[in-house]
Short mmCIF file of C-alpha atoms in Angstrom, two decimals:
data_model
loop_
_atom_site.label_atom_id
_atom_site.label_comp_id
_atom_site.label_asym_id
_atom_site.label_seq_id
_atom_site.Cartn_x
_atom_site.Cartn_y
_atom_site.Cartn_z
CA UNK A 1 -3.19 5.85 -23.92
CA UNK A 2 -2.64 7.85 -20.29
CA UNK A 3 0.54 9.84 -20.89
CA UNK A 4 3.68 8.45 -18.30
CA UNK A 5 3.45 11.36 -16.27
CA UNK A 6 -0.60 10.68 -15.63
CA UNK A 7 -0.08 6.97 -14.94
CA UNK A 8 2.96 7.47 -12.25
CA UNK A 9 1.26 10.19 -10.64
CA UNK A 10 -2.37 9.77 -10.58
CA UNK A 11 -2.62 6.69 -7.80
CA UNK A 12 -0.91 9.28 -5.28
CA UNK A 13 -4.23 10.97 -5.05
CA UNK A 14 -6.82 11.02 -8.36
CA UNK A 15 -6.81 7.13 -8.42
CA UNK A 16 -5.16 6.18 -5.25
CA UNK A 17 -5.87 2.27 -4.82
CA UNK A 18 -6.77 2.65 -1.49
CA UNK A 19 -8.97 5.43 -0.80
CA UNK A 20 -10.46 6.01 -4.70
CA UNK A 21 -10.06 2.25 -6.14
CA UNK A 22 -10.97 0.52 -2.20
CA UNK A 23 -8.52 -1.95 -2.71
CA UNK A 24 -5.96 -3.11 -0.49
CA UNK A 25 -8.19 -2.43 3.22
CA UNK A 26 -7.40 -5.46 4.91
CA UNK A 27 -3.76 -4.81 4.65
CA UNK A 28 -3.94 -1.47 6.00
CA UNK A 29 -5.96 -2.73 9.04
CA UNK A 30 -3.22 -5.37 9.98
CA UNK A 31 -0.02 -4.06 9.81
CA UNK A 32 -0.39 0.13 10.83
CA UNK A 33 -0.74 0.01 14.84
CA UNK A 34 2.62 0.88 14.51
CA UNK A 35 4.52 2.95 11.91
CA UNK A 36 8.07 1.46 11.30
CA UNK A 37 5.67 -2.64 9.58
CA UNK A 38 3.75 0.27 8.20
CA UNK A 39 6.97 1.28 6.12
CA UNK A 40 7.87 -1.48 5.08
CA UNK A 41 4.98 -3.17 3.83
CA UNK A 42 4.78 -0.34 2.07
CA UNK A 43 7.94 -0.45 -0.15
CA UNK A 44 7.87 -4.11 -0.30
CA UNK A 45 4.58 -4.11 -2.33
CA UNK A 46 6.13 -1.06 -3.82
CA UNK A 47 9.00 -3.56 -5.47
CA UNK A 48 6.32 -6.75 -5.59
CA UNK A 49 3.83 -4.69 -7.91
CA UNK A 50 6.91 -3.05 -9.88
CA UNK A 51 8.33 -5.36 -11.06
CA UNK A 52 5.59 -7.99 -11.36
CA UNK A 53 4.57 -5.74 -13.67
CA UNK A 54 7.64 -5.46 -15.90
CA UNK A 55 7.58 -9.27 -16.16
CA UNK A 56 4.44 -10.15 -16.84
CA UNK A 57 4.34 -7.34 -19.77
CA UNK A 58 7.10 -8.52 -21.26
CA UNK A 59 6.25 -12.28 -21.55
CA UNK A 60 2.18 -11.14 -21.92
CA UNK A 61 2.03 -11.92 -25.72
CA UNK A 62 3.21 -15.35 -24.92
CA UNK A 63 0.56 -16.16 -21.90
CA UNK A 64 -2.22 -18.10 -22.56
CA UNK A 65 -4.88 -15.92 -22.26
CA UNK A 66 -6.53 -18.81 -20.23
CA UNK A 67 -3.44 -19.41 -17.35
CA UNK A 68 -3.01 -15.90 -17.32
CA UNK A 69 -4.16 -16.02 -13.48
CA UNK A 70 -2.24 -18.61 -12.77
CA UNK A 71 1.02 -17.35 -14.10
CA UNK A 72 0.64 -13.59 -12.69
CA UNK A 73 0.12 -15.91 -9.32
CA UNK A 74 3.53 -17.37 -9.88
CA UNK A 75 5.51 -14.49 -11.01
CA UNK A 76 3.75 -12.69 -7.92
CA UNK A 77 4.51 -15.67 -5.66
CA UNK A 78 7.89 -15.97 -6.53
CA UNK A 79 8.90 -11.71 -5.79
CA UNK A 80 6.73 -12.41 -2.54
CA UNK A 81 9.42 -15.17 -1.64
CA UNK A 82 11.98 -13.40 -1.83
CA UNK A 83 11.55 -10.43 -0.56
CA UNK A 84 10.39 -12.04 2.42
CA UNK A 85 13.80 -13.82 2.64
CA UNK A 86 15.26 -10.17 2.45
CA UNK A 87 13.51 -8.98 5.44
CA UNK A 88 13.98 -11.95 7.27
CA UNK A 89 17.61 -11.41 6.56
CA UNK A 90 17.99 -7.69 7.08
CA UNK A 91 14.92 -6.63 9.39
CA UNK A 92 14.33 -9.45 11.05
CA UNK A 93 11.92 -7.98 13.63
CA UNK A 94 9.82 -5.95 11.43
CA UNK A 95 9.64 -9.45 9.36
CA UNK A 96 8.11 -11.31 12.55
CA UNK A 97 5.55 -8.04 13.01
CA UNK A 98 4.29 -8.37 9.51
CA UNK A 99 4.07 -11.91 10.48
CA UNK A 100 1.48 -14.02 7.79
CA UNK A 101 0.92 -10.70 5.71
CA UNK A 102 4.13 -9.99 3.42
CA UNK A 103 3.06 -13.92 2.28
CA UNK A 104 -0.47 -12.31 1.91
CA UNK A 105 0.68 -9.96 -0.98
CA UNK A 106 0.48 -12.80 -3.29
CA UNK A 107 -4.00 -12.39 -2.84
CA UNK A 108 -3.43 -8.28 -2.61
CA UNK A 109 -6.14 -7.40 -5.29
CA UNK A 110 -3.92 -3.86 -5.70
CA UNK A 111 -1.77 -6.62 -7.27
CA UNK A 112 -3.40 -8.95 -8.77
CA UNK A 113 -6.16 -5.78 -10.45
CA UNK A 114 -3.13 -4.18 -12.00
CA UNK A 115 -1.18 -7.14 -13.22
CA UNK A 116 -4.60 -7.55 -15.00
CA UNK A 117 -5.32 -4.15 -16.46
CA UNK A 118 -2.62 -2.53 -17.27
CA UNK A 119 0.92 -4.85 -17.24
CA UNK A 120 -1.26 -7.47 -19.74
CA UNK A 121 -2.14 -4.79 -22.09
CA UNK A 122 1.29 -2.08 -22.17
CA UNK A 123 5.07 -2.43 -22.51
CA UNK A 124 7.32 -2.59 -19.45
CA UNK A 125 8.37 1.02 -18.86
CA UNK A 126 4.94 2.38 -18.15
CA UNK A 127 3.95 -0.97 -16.60
CA UNK A 128 7.25 -0.09 -14.28
CA UNK A 129 5.26 3.00 -13.60
CA UNK A 130 2.87 1.88 -13.15
CA UNK A 131 3.59 -0.37 -10.38
CA UNK A 132 6.04 2.17 -8.77
CA UNK A 133 3.21 4.52 -8.79
CA UNK A 134 0.16 2.62 -7.39
CA UNK A 135 2.70 0.96 -4.82
CA UNK A 136 3.91 4.44 -3.38
CA UNK A 137 -0.02 5.36 -3.89
CA UNK A 138 -0.88 2.09 -1.20
CA UNK A 139 2.14 3.11 0.85
CA UNK A 140 1.09 6.38 1.16
CA UNK A 141 -2.24 5.65 2.86
CA UNK A 142 0.06 2.79 5.53
CA UNK A 143 2.06 6.02 6.37
CA UNK A 144 -0.41 8.31 7.49
CA UNK A 145 -2.43 5.29 9.25
CA UNK A 146 0.08 3.73 10.93
CA UNK A 147 1.28 7.55 12.14
CA UNK A 148 -1.77 7.99 13.71
CA UNK A 149 -2.13 5.10 14.84
CA UNK A 150 0.73 4.51 16.89
CA UNK A 151 1.13 8.31 18.18
CA UNK A 152 -2.36 8.22 19.22
CA UNK A 153 -2.53 4.62 20.60
CA UNK A 154 0.95 4.38 21.82
CA UNK A 155 2.45 7.75 22.27
CA UNK A 156 5.21 7.13 20.26
CA UNK A 157 6.46 7.34 16.35
CA UNK A 158 9.31 4.34 15.51
CA UNK A 159 8.65 3.21 18.67
CA UNK A 160 10.56 6.49 20.16
CA UNK A 161 8.10 8.13 22.93
CA UNK A 162 7.55 11.83 21.34
CA UNK A 163 4.47 12.61 23.73
CA UNK A 164 5.68 15.17 26.79
CA UNK A 165 5.71 13.19 29.93
CA UNK A 166 4.24 16.53 31.06
CA UNK A 167 1.00 16.06 29.03
CA UNK A 168 0.56 12.21 31.28
CA UNK A 169 1.55 14.06 34.28
CA UNK A 170 -1.48 16.34 33.65
CA UNK A 171 -3.97 13.80 32.88
CA UNK A 172 -3.02 12.09 28.93
CA UNK A 173 -3.18 8.91 28.35
CA UNK A 174 -3.01 6.77 25.27
CA UNK A 175 -6.00 6.02 23.23
CA UNK A 176 -5.35 2.42 23.56
CA UNK A 177 -8.98 1.53 21.13
CA UNK A 178 -6.34 3.10 18.66
CA UNK A 179 -4.31 -0.36 18.20
CA UNK A 180 -7.32 -1.93 17.46
CA UNK A 181 -8.02 -2.73 14.03
CA UNK A 182 -11.23 -1.20 13.38
CA UNK A 183 -9.74 2.18 13.90
CA UNK A 184 -7.51 1.68 11.11
CA UNK A 185 -10.80 1.55 9.32
CA UNK A 186 -11.73 5.26 10.70
CA UNK A 187 -8.74 6.43 10.28
CA UNK A 188 -8.73 5.14 6.55
CA UNK A 189 -13.14 6.99 6.45
CA UNK A 190 -11.87 10.23 7.45
CA UNK A 191 -8.87 10.04 5.08
CA UNK A 192 -11.55 9.38 2.20
CA UNK A 193 -13.84 12.20 3.53
CA UNK A 194 -11.42 14.72 3.42
CA UNK A 195 -10.03 13.53 -0.19
CA UNK A 196 -13.46 13.08 -1.58
CA UNK A 197 -14.32 17.65 0.01
CA UNK A 198 -11.16 18.75 -1.76
CA UNK A 199 -11.74 16.63 -5.15
CA UNK A 200 -15.52 17.66 -5.84
CA UNK A 201 -14.43 15.51 -9.25
CA UNK A 202 -14.40 12.42 -7.78
CA UNK A 203 -17.92 12.52 -5.96
CA UNK A 204 -19.66 13.42 -9.30
CA UNK A 205 -18.51 9.83 -10.90
CA UNK A 206 -19.81 7.79 -7.97
#
């Protein structure tokens, strides 16, 4: 059994769900054209993952084996509905930008993987730390990708222009390709390359 410290911190880098386990890629491609929805999506996944881990851990001994996936989906779906309603109430514009992708948290393979691999076998507190850690690890990648895509694709951050007008006057132009989903995949690939370059042990495990 890993210590609580490792359970929490390993997903930030060593066991990051996106760049090491290669999970949750679809939402990374879809919601990172701008930084704001990327941050909101990351926070939403952190909340859903943490609380679903705790709930499943609390009831794990009472769940019949043959319907455990159904129970996990019901718990996640209920939490996603709550998050969706909160976003519509307090961050309506961002909710519109995220569109169906908030609902698709239900099928996010990171959530189902952690529920099945960790929460079903561990107590609530470690499960909560695991959920928070993996959620933050996922959110970190979303924020990095969203930062570069919005900066290079639109010349802005949080919708505010940050590239000086003098650069445009000198001939600089925003790279429209950066706001297309395929460029998100290329940015993620670059992050994976840099991460593996600094973590040689991960290469040895491949």
